[in-house]
Amino acid sequence: MKGYGKIGALMGNFPESAIVKRFSDLHVQNILYLQAEIAGLELDFRRCEVENENSGDGEKQQFSLDWYTLSTTKDEREETEQWQLALLIRKKLKEYDTAVLRYSELLLLKAPKKRELSYLQD
């Protein structure tokens, strides 16, 4: 056996010898992109809240006070923009939280010891 198969078998049989790249820069860049995306969604959501509060439409004015009204009111048979944004933000926050937590777990992985590195290089 050669190459990846040989290294995979070795690391599989001796987990303490497993060495994986963290791709820290890419993880952090992804987290930063998610932050920027969520920040943009937050601006849209806040703008939409203000528009609905100032709309003169009694039902829309209730959105910031009544979750049920917000979640069930339809505009031309579609969910309102504010509710659509709330759902999208919820989804993006979940994605963001997962990315941050997974990255923090990666940071807890121990760095390989010199002995393990030299053994793999041989």
Backbone as JSON Lines, residues from 0, in Angstrom:
{"i":0,"aa":"M","n":[0.85,-1.18,0.0],"ca":[0.0,0.0,0.0],"c":[0.9,1.24,0.0]}
{"i":1,"aa":"K","n":[0.46,2.27,-0.76],"ca":[1.25,3.49,-0.88],"c":[0.38,4.72,-0.63]}
{"i":2,"aa":"G","n":[1.05,5.85,-0.49],"ca":[0.38,7.15,-0.48],"c":[-0.67,7.31,0.6]}
{"i":3,"aa":"Y","n":[-1.82,7.85,0.18],"ca":[-2.9,8.15,1.13],"c":[-3.38,6.9,1.85]}
{"i":4,"aa":"G","n":[-3.44,5.78,1.13],"ca":[-3.88,4.53,1.76],"c":[-2.96,4.12,2.89]}
{"i":5,"aa":"K","n":[-1.66,4.22,2.65],"ca":[-0.68,3.84,3.67],"c":[-0.76,4.78,4.88]}
{"i":6,"aa":"I","n":[-0.8,6.08,4.59],"ca":[-0.88,7.06,5.69],"c":[-2.21,6.92,6.43]}
{"i":7,"aa":"G","n":[-3.3,6.72,5.68],"ca":[-4.61,6.54,6.32],"c":[-4.65,5.33,7.22]}
{"i":8,"aa":"A","n":[-4.07,4.22,6.76],"ca":[-4.03,3.0,7.58],"c":[-3.2,3.24,8.84]}
{"i":9,"aa":"L","n":[-2.07,3.89,8.68],"ca":[-1.21,4.17,9.83],"c":[-1.93,5.05,10.85]}
{"i":10,"aa":"M","n":[-2.52,6.15,10.38],"ca":[-3.22,7.06,11.3],"c":[-4.46,6.41,11.88]}
{"i":11,"aa":"G","n":[-5.1,5.53,11.12],"ca":[-6.27,4.82,11.64],"c":[-5.9,3.83,12.72]}
{"i":12,"aa":"N","n":[-4.77,3.15,12.54],"ca":[-4.32,2.18,13.54],"c":[-3.68,2.84,14.75]}
{"i":13,"aa":"F","n":[-3.11,4.0,14.54],"ca":[-2.46,4.74,15.63],"c":[-3.01,6.16,15.65]}
{"i":14,"aa":"P","n":[-4.23,6.35,16.23],"ca":[-4.89,7.66,16.2],"c":[-4.04,8.8,16.75]}
{"i":15,"aa":"E","n":[-3.14,8.48,17.66],"ca":[-2.29,9.54,18.22],"c":[-1.35,10.1,17.16]}
{"i":16,"aa":"S","n":[-1.17,9.38,16.06],"ca":[-0.3,9.86,14.99],"c":[-1.07,10.66,13.92]}
{"i":17,"aa":"A","n":[-2.38,10.75,14.07],"ca":[-3.18,11.46,13.07],"c":[-2.85,12.94,13.06]}
{"i":18,"aa":"I","n":[-2.58,13.44,11.89],"ca":[-2.25,14.85,11.71],"c":[-3.18,15.39,10.62]}
{"i":19,"aa":"V","n":[-3.92,16.42,10.96],"ca":[-4.83,17.03,9.99],"c":[-4.62,18.54,9.97]}
{"i":20,"aa":"K","n":[-4.78,19.1,8.79],"ca":[-4.67,20.56,8.65],"c":[-5.97,21.2,9.11]}
{"i":21,"aa":"R","n":[-5.87,22.29,9.82],"ca":[-7.06,22.97,10.35],"c":[-7.7,23.92,9.35]}
{"i":22,"aa":"F","n":[-6.97,24.39,8.4],"ca":[-7.46,25.4,7.44],"c":[-8.03,26.61,8.18]}
{"i":23,"aa":"S","n":[-7.3,27.06,9.19],"ca":[-7.77,28.15,10.06],"c":[-8.15,29.39,9.28]}
{"i":24,"aa":"D","n":[-7.31,29.78,8.32],"ca":[-7.6,31.01,7.58],"c":[-8.92,30.9,6.82]}
{"i":25,"aa":"L","n":[-9.2,29.74,6.24],"ca":[-10.45,29.57,5.51],"c":[-11.65,29.51,6.45]}
{"i":26,"aa":"H","n":[-11.48,28.88,7.6],"ca":[-12.57,28.85,8.58],"c":[-12.92,30.26,9.05]}
{"i":27,"aa":"V","n":[-11.89,31.02,9.37],"ca":[-12.13,32.38,9.85],"c":[-12.73,33.24,8.74]}
{"i":28,"aa":"Q","n":[-12.25,33.08,7.52],"ca":[-12.81,33.85,6.4],"c":[-14.29,33.5,6.21]}
{"i":29,"aa":"N","n":[-14.63,32.23,6.3],"ca":[-16.03,31.83,6.19],"c":[-16.86,32.46,7.3]}
{"i":30,"aa":"I","n":[-16.34,32.47,8.52],"ca":[-17.04,33.08,9.65],"c":[-17.23,34.58,9.4]}
{"i":31,"aa":"L","n":[-16.21,35.23,8.87],"ca":[-16.32,36.66,8.57],"c":[-17.37,36.92,7.49]}
{"i":32,"aa":"Y","n":[-17.41,36.07,6.47],"ca":[-18.45,36.21,5.43],"c":[-19.84,36.06,6.04]}
{"i":33,"aa":"L","n":[-19.99,35.07,6.9],"ca":[-21.29,34.87,7.54],"c":[-21.67,36.07,8.39]}
{"i":34,"aa":"Q","n":[-20.69,36.63,9.12],"ca":[-20.95,37.82,9.93],"c":[-21.44,38.97,9.05]}
{"i":35,"aa":"A","n":[-20.76,39.18,7.93],"ca":[-21.14,40.27,7.03],"c":[-22.54,40.04,6.46]}
{"i":36,"aa":"E","n":[-22.81,38.79,6.1],"ca":[-24.13,38.47,5.55],"c":[-25.22,38.71,6.58]}
{"i":37,"aa":"I","n":[-24.98,38.27,7.81],"ca":[-25.97,38.45,8.88],"c":[-26.14,39.94,9.2]}
{"i":38,"aa":"A","n":[-25.05,40.69,9.2],"ca":[-25.14,42.13,9.46],"c":[-26.0,42.82,8.4]}
{"i":39,"aa":"G","n":[-25.84,42.42,7.14],"ca":[-26.68,42.98,6.08],"c":[-28.14,42.61,6.24]}
{"i":40,"aa":"L","n":[-28.39,41.35,6.61],"ca":[-29.76,40.91,6.86],"c":[-30.38,41.67,8.04]}
{"i":41,"aa":"E","n":[-29.55,41.93,9.05],"ca":[-30.05,42.67,10.21],"c":[-30.48,44.08,9.81]}
{"i":42,"aa":"L","n":[-29.69,44.74,8.97],"ca":[-30.07,46.08,8.49],"c":[-31.38,46.03,7.72]}
{"i":43,"aa":"D","n":[-31.53,45.04,6.84],"ca":[-32.78,44.89,6.09],"c":[-33.96,44.65,7.03]}
{"i":44,"aa":"F","n":[-33.73,43.8,8.03],"ca":[-34.79,43.46,8.98],"c":[-35.22,44.69,9.78]}
{"i":45,"aa":"R","n":[-34.24,45.45,10.28],"ca":[-34.56,46.66,11.06],"c":[-35.3,47.69,10.2]}
{"i":46,"aa":"R","n":[-34.86,47.85,8.95],"ca":[-35.55,48.76,8.03],"c":[-37.0,48.33,7.84]}
{"i":47,"aa":"C","n":[-37.18,47.04,7.65],"ca":[-38.52,46.49,7.44],"c":[-39.39,46.69,8.69]}
{"i":48,"aa":"E","n":[-38.8,46.5,9.86],"ca":[-39.54,46.74,11.11],"c":[-40.05,48.17,11.18]}
{"i":49,"aa":"V","n":[-39.17,49.12,10.89],"ca":[-39.55,50.54,10.95],"c":[-40.63,50.84,9.92]}
{"i":50,"aa":"E","n":[-40.47,50.32,8.71],"ca":[-41.5,50.54,7.67],"c":[-42.85,50.0,8.12]}
{"i":51,"aa":"N","n":[-42.86,48.81,8.7],"ca":[-44.13,48.22,9.14],"c":[-44.74,49.0,10.31]}
{"i":52,"aa":"E","n":[-43.88,49.45,11.23],"ca":[-44.39,50.23,12.37],"c":[-44.98,51.56,11.91]}
{"i":53,"aa":"N","n":[-44.44,52.13,10.84],"ca":[-44.9,53.43,10.34],"c":[-45.86,53.31,9.15]}
{"i":54,"aa":"S","n":[-46.32,52.12,8.86],"ca":[-47.1,51.86,7.65],"c":[-48.54,52.37,7.71]}
{"i":55,"aa":"G","n":[-49.07,52.56,8.9],"ca":[-50.49,52.89,9.02],"c":[-51.38,51.67,8.92]}
{"i":56,"aa":"D","n":[-50.8,50.52,8.66],"ca":[-51.53,49.25,8.59],"c":[-51.51,48.63,9.99]}
{"i":57,"aa":"G","n":[-52.67,48.59,10.63],"ca":[-52.76,48.1,12.01],"c":[-52.17,46.73,12.22]}
{"i":58,"aa":"E","n":[-52.37,45.85,11.25],"ca":[-51.83,44.49,11.37],"c":[-50.3,44.51,11.34]}
{"i":59,"aa":"K","n":[-49.72,45.23,10.38],"ca":[-48.26,45.31,10.28],"c":[-47.65,46.02,11.48]}
{"i":60,"aa":"Q","n":[-48.38,46.97,12.05],"ca":[-47.87,47.67,13.22],"c":[-47.79,46.74,14.43]}
{"i":61,"aa":"Q","n":[-48.49,45.63,14.39],"ca":[-48.47,44.66,15.49],"c":[-47.29,43.69,15.4]}
{"i":62,"aa":"F","n":[-46.61,43.66,14.26],"ca":[-45.56,42.66,14.06],"c":[-44.5,42.68,15.15]}
{"i":63,"aa":"S","n":[-44.09,43.86,15.6],"ca":[-43.03,43.92,16.61],"c":[-43.54,43.57,18.0]}
{"i":64,"aa":"L","n":[-44.86,43.45,18.14],"ca":[-45.45,43.15,19.45],"c":[-46.05,41.74,19.53]}
{"i":65,"aa":"D","n":[-46.35,41.16,18.37],"ca":[-47.1,39.9,18.36],"c":[-46.49,38.94,17.34]}
{"i":66,"aa":"W","n":[-45.76,37.97,17.85],"ca":[-45.11,36.99,16.99],"c":[-46.11,36.27,16.09]}
{"i":67,"aa":"Y","n":[-47.26,35.91,16.63],"ca":[-48.25,35.15,15.86],"c":[-48.72,35.96,14.64]}
{"i":68,"aa":"T","n":[-49.01,37.22,14.86],"ca":[-49.44,38.08,13.74],"c":[-48.33,38.17,12.7]}
{"i":69,"aa":"L","n":[-47.1,38.38,13.16],"ca":[-45.96,38.45,12.24],"c":[-45.83,37.16,11.43]}
{"i":70,"aa":"S","n":[-45.95,36.02,12.09],"ca":[-45.68,34.74,11.43],"c":[-46.82,34.23,10.56]}
{"i":71,"aa":"T","n":[-48.02,34.77,10.73],"ca":[-49.16,34.24,9.97],"c":[-49.73,35.2,8.93]}
{"i":72,"aa":"T","n":[-49.39,36.47,9.0],"ca":[-49.91,37.45,8.05],"c":[-49.28,37.23,6.67]}
{"i":73,"aa":"K","n":[-50.1,37.32,5.65],"ca":[-49.63,37.12,4.27],"c":[-49.8,38.41,3.48]}
{"i":74,"aa":"D","n":[-48.84,38.67,2.61],"ca":[-48.93,39.75,1.61],"c":[-49.12,39.08,0.26]}
{"i":75,"aa":"E","n":[-50.29,39.24,-0.33],"ca":[-50.58,38.64,-1.63],"c":[-50.21,37.16,-1.64]}
{"i":76,"aa":"R","n":[-50.67,36.43,-0.66],"ca":[-50.5,34.99,-0.49],"c":[-49.07,34.56,-0.16]}
{"i":77,"aa":"E","n":[-48.19,35.5,0.14],"ca":[-46.83,35.17,0.55],"c":[-46.6,35.69,1.95]}
{"i":78,"aa":"E","n":[-45.63,35.07,2.62],"ca":[-45.25,35.58,3.93],"c":[-44.73,37.0,3.77]}
{"i":79,"aa":"T","n":[-44.91,37.8,4.8],"ca":[-44.45,39.18,4.73],"c":[-42.93,39.22,4.65]}
{"i":80,"aa":"E","n":[-42.41,40.32,4.14],"ca":[-40.96,40.49,4.02],"c":[-40.28,40.36,5.38]}
{"i":81,"aa":"Q","n":[-40.89,40.95,6.4],"ca":[-40.28,40.92,7.73],"c":[-40.17,39.48,8.23]}
{"i":82,"aa":"W","n":[-41.21,38.68,8.02],"ca":[-41.18,37.28,8.47],"c":[-40.19,36.47,7.64]}
{"i":83,"aa":"Q","n":[-40.14,36.72,6.33],"ca":[-39.16,36.03,5.48],"c":[-37.73,36.33,5.94]}
{"i":84,"aa":"L","n":[-37.49,37.6,6.27],"ca":[-36.16,37.98,6.76],"c":[-35.87,37.32,8.11]}
{"i":85,"aa":"A","n":[-36.87,37.26,8.98],"ca":[-36.67,36.63,10.29],"c":[-36.28,35.16,10.12]}
{"i":86,"aa":"L","n":[-36.94,34.47,9.2],"ca":[-36.63,33.06,8.95],"c":[-35.24,32.89,8.34]}
{"i":87,"aa":"L","n":[-34.88,33.78,7.43],"ca":[-33.55,33.71,6.81],"c":[-32.46,34.0,7.85]}
{"i":88,"aa":"I","n":[-32.7,34.98,8.7],"ca":[-31.74,35.3,9.76],"c":[-31.59,34.1,10.7]}
{"i":89,"aa":"R","n":[-32.68,33.46,11.04],"ca":[-32.64,32.28,11.9],"c":[-31.74,31.2,11.29]}
{"i":90,"aa":"K","n":[-31.93,30.97,9.99],"ca":[-31.14,29.95,9.28],"c":[-29.66,30.34,9.26]}
{"i":91,"aa":"K","n":[-29.37,31.6,8.95],"ca":[-27.98,32.06,8.87],"c":[-27.31,32.05,10.24]}
{"i":92,"aa":"L","n":[-28.05,32.41,11.29],"ca":[-27.47,32.38,12.64],"c":[-27.11,30.95,13.03]}
{"i":93,"aa":"K","n":[-27.94,30.0,12.65],"ca":[-27.64,28.59,12.95],"c":[-26.37,28.17,12.22]}
{"i":94,"aa":"E","n":[-26.26,28.57,10.96],"ca":[-25.06,28.25,10.17],"c":[-23.83,28.92,10.79]}
{"i":95,"aa":"Y","n":[-23.98,30.17,11.2],"ca":[-22.88,30.91,11.82],"c":[-22.46,30.27,13.14]}
{"i":96,"aa":"D","n":[-23.44,29.98,13.99],"ca":[-23.14,29.37,15.29],"c":[-22.42,28.04,15.11]}
{"i":97,"aa":"T","n":[-22.87,27.24,14.16],"ca":[-22.23,25.95,13.89],"c":[-20.79,26.16,13.44]}
{"i":98,"aa":"A","n":[-20.56,27.11,12.55],"ca":[-19.21,27.38,12.05],"c":[-18.29,27.84,13.18]}
{"i":99,"aa":"V","n":[-18.78,28.72,14.04],"ca":[-17.96,29.22,15.14],"c":[-17.64,28.09,16.12]}
{"i":100,"aa":"L","n":[-18.65,27.29,16.47],"ca":[-18.42,26.21,17.43],"c":[-17.49,25.14,16.86]}
{"i":101,"aa":"R","n":[-17.66,24.8,15.61],"ca":[-16.77,23.8,15.0],"c":[-15.34,24.31,14.93]}
{"i":102,"aa":"Y","n":[-15.19,25.57,14.59],"ca":[-13.84,26.14,14.53],"c":[-13.22,26.14,15.92]}
{"i":103,"aa":"S","n":[-13.99,26.5,16.93],"ca":[-13.44,26.51,18.29],"c":[-13.04,25.11,18.72]}
{"i":104,"aa":"E","n":[-13.76,24.08,18.26],"ca":[-13.38,22.7,18.55],"c":[-12.08,22.33,17.84]}
{"i":105,"aa":"L","n":[-11.92,22.79,16.6],"ca":[-10.68,22.52,15.87],"c":[-9.48,23.12,16.58]}
{"i":106,"aa":"L","n":[-9.68,24.28,17.17],"ca":[-8.57,24.94,17.87],"c":[-8.1,24.14,19.08]}
{"i":107,"aa":"L","n":[-8.96,23.26,19.6],"ca":[-8.6,22.45,20.76],"c":[-7.76,21.23,20.39]}
{"i":108,"aa":"L","n":[-7.68,20.91,19.1],"ca":[-6.86,19.77,18.69],"c":[-5.4,20.05,19.0]}
{"i":109,"aa":"K","n":[-4.74,19.03,19.49],"ca":[-3.32,19.19,19.85],"c":[-2.47,19.2,18.58]}
{"i":110,"aa":"A","n":[-1.43,20.0,18.63],"ca":[-0.47,20.03,17.53],"c":[0.33,18.73,17.55]}
{"i":111,"aa":"P","n":[0.75,18.25,16.38],"ca":[1.53,17.0,16.35],"c":[2.88,17.19,17.03]}
{"i":112,"aa":"K","n":[3.35,16.12,17.62],"ca":[4.67,16.14,18.26],"c":[5.73,15.89,17.2]}
{"i":113,"aa":"K","n":[6.94,16.36,17.47],"ca":[8.03,16.2,16.52],"c":[8.27,14.73,16.18]}
{"i":114,"aa":"R","n":[8.14,13.88,17.17],"ca":[8.36,12.44,16.97],"c":[7.36,11.89,15.95]}
{"i":115,"aa":"E","n":[6.1,12.3,16.08],"ca":[5.07,11.82,15.15],"c":[5.31,12.35,13.74]}
{"i":116,"aa":"L","n":[5.73,13.6,13.66],"ca":[6.03,14.18,12.35],"c":[7.19,13.46,11.67]}
{"i":117,"aa":"S","n":[8.25,13.23,12.43],"ca":[9.42,12.57,11.83],"c":[9.09,11.13,11.44]}
{"i":118,"aa":"Y","n":[8.25,10.46,12.23],"ca":[7.86,9.08,11.91],"c":[7.08,9.04,10.6]}
{"i":119,"aa":"L","n":[6.17,10.0,10.42],"ca":[5.38,10.03,9.19],"c":[6.23,10.41,7.98]}
{"i":120,"aa":"Q","n":[7.24,11.22,8.2],"ca":[8.1,11.64,7.09],"c":[8.98,10.5,6.59]}
{"i":121,"aa":"D","n":[9.23,9.54,7.47],"ca":[10.06,8.38,7.08],"c":[9.28,7.44,6.27]}
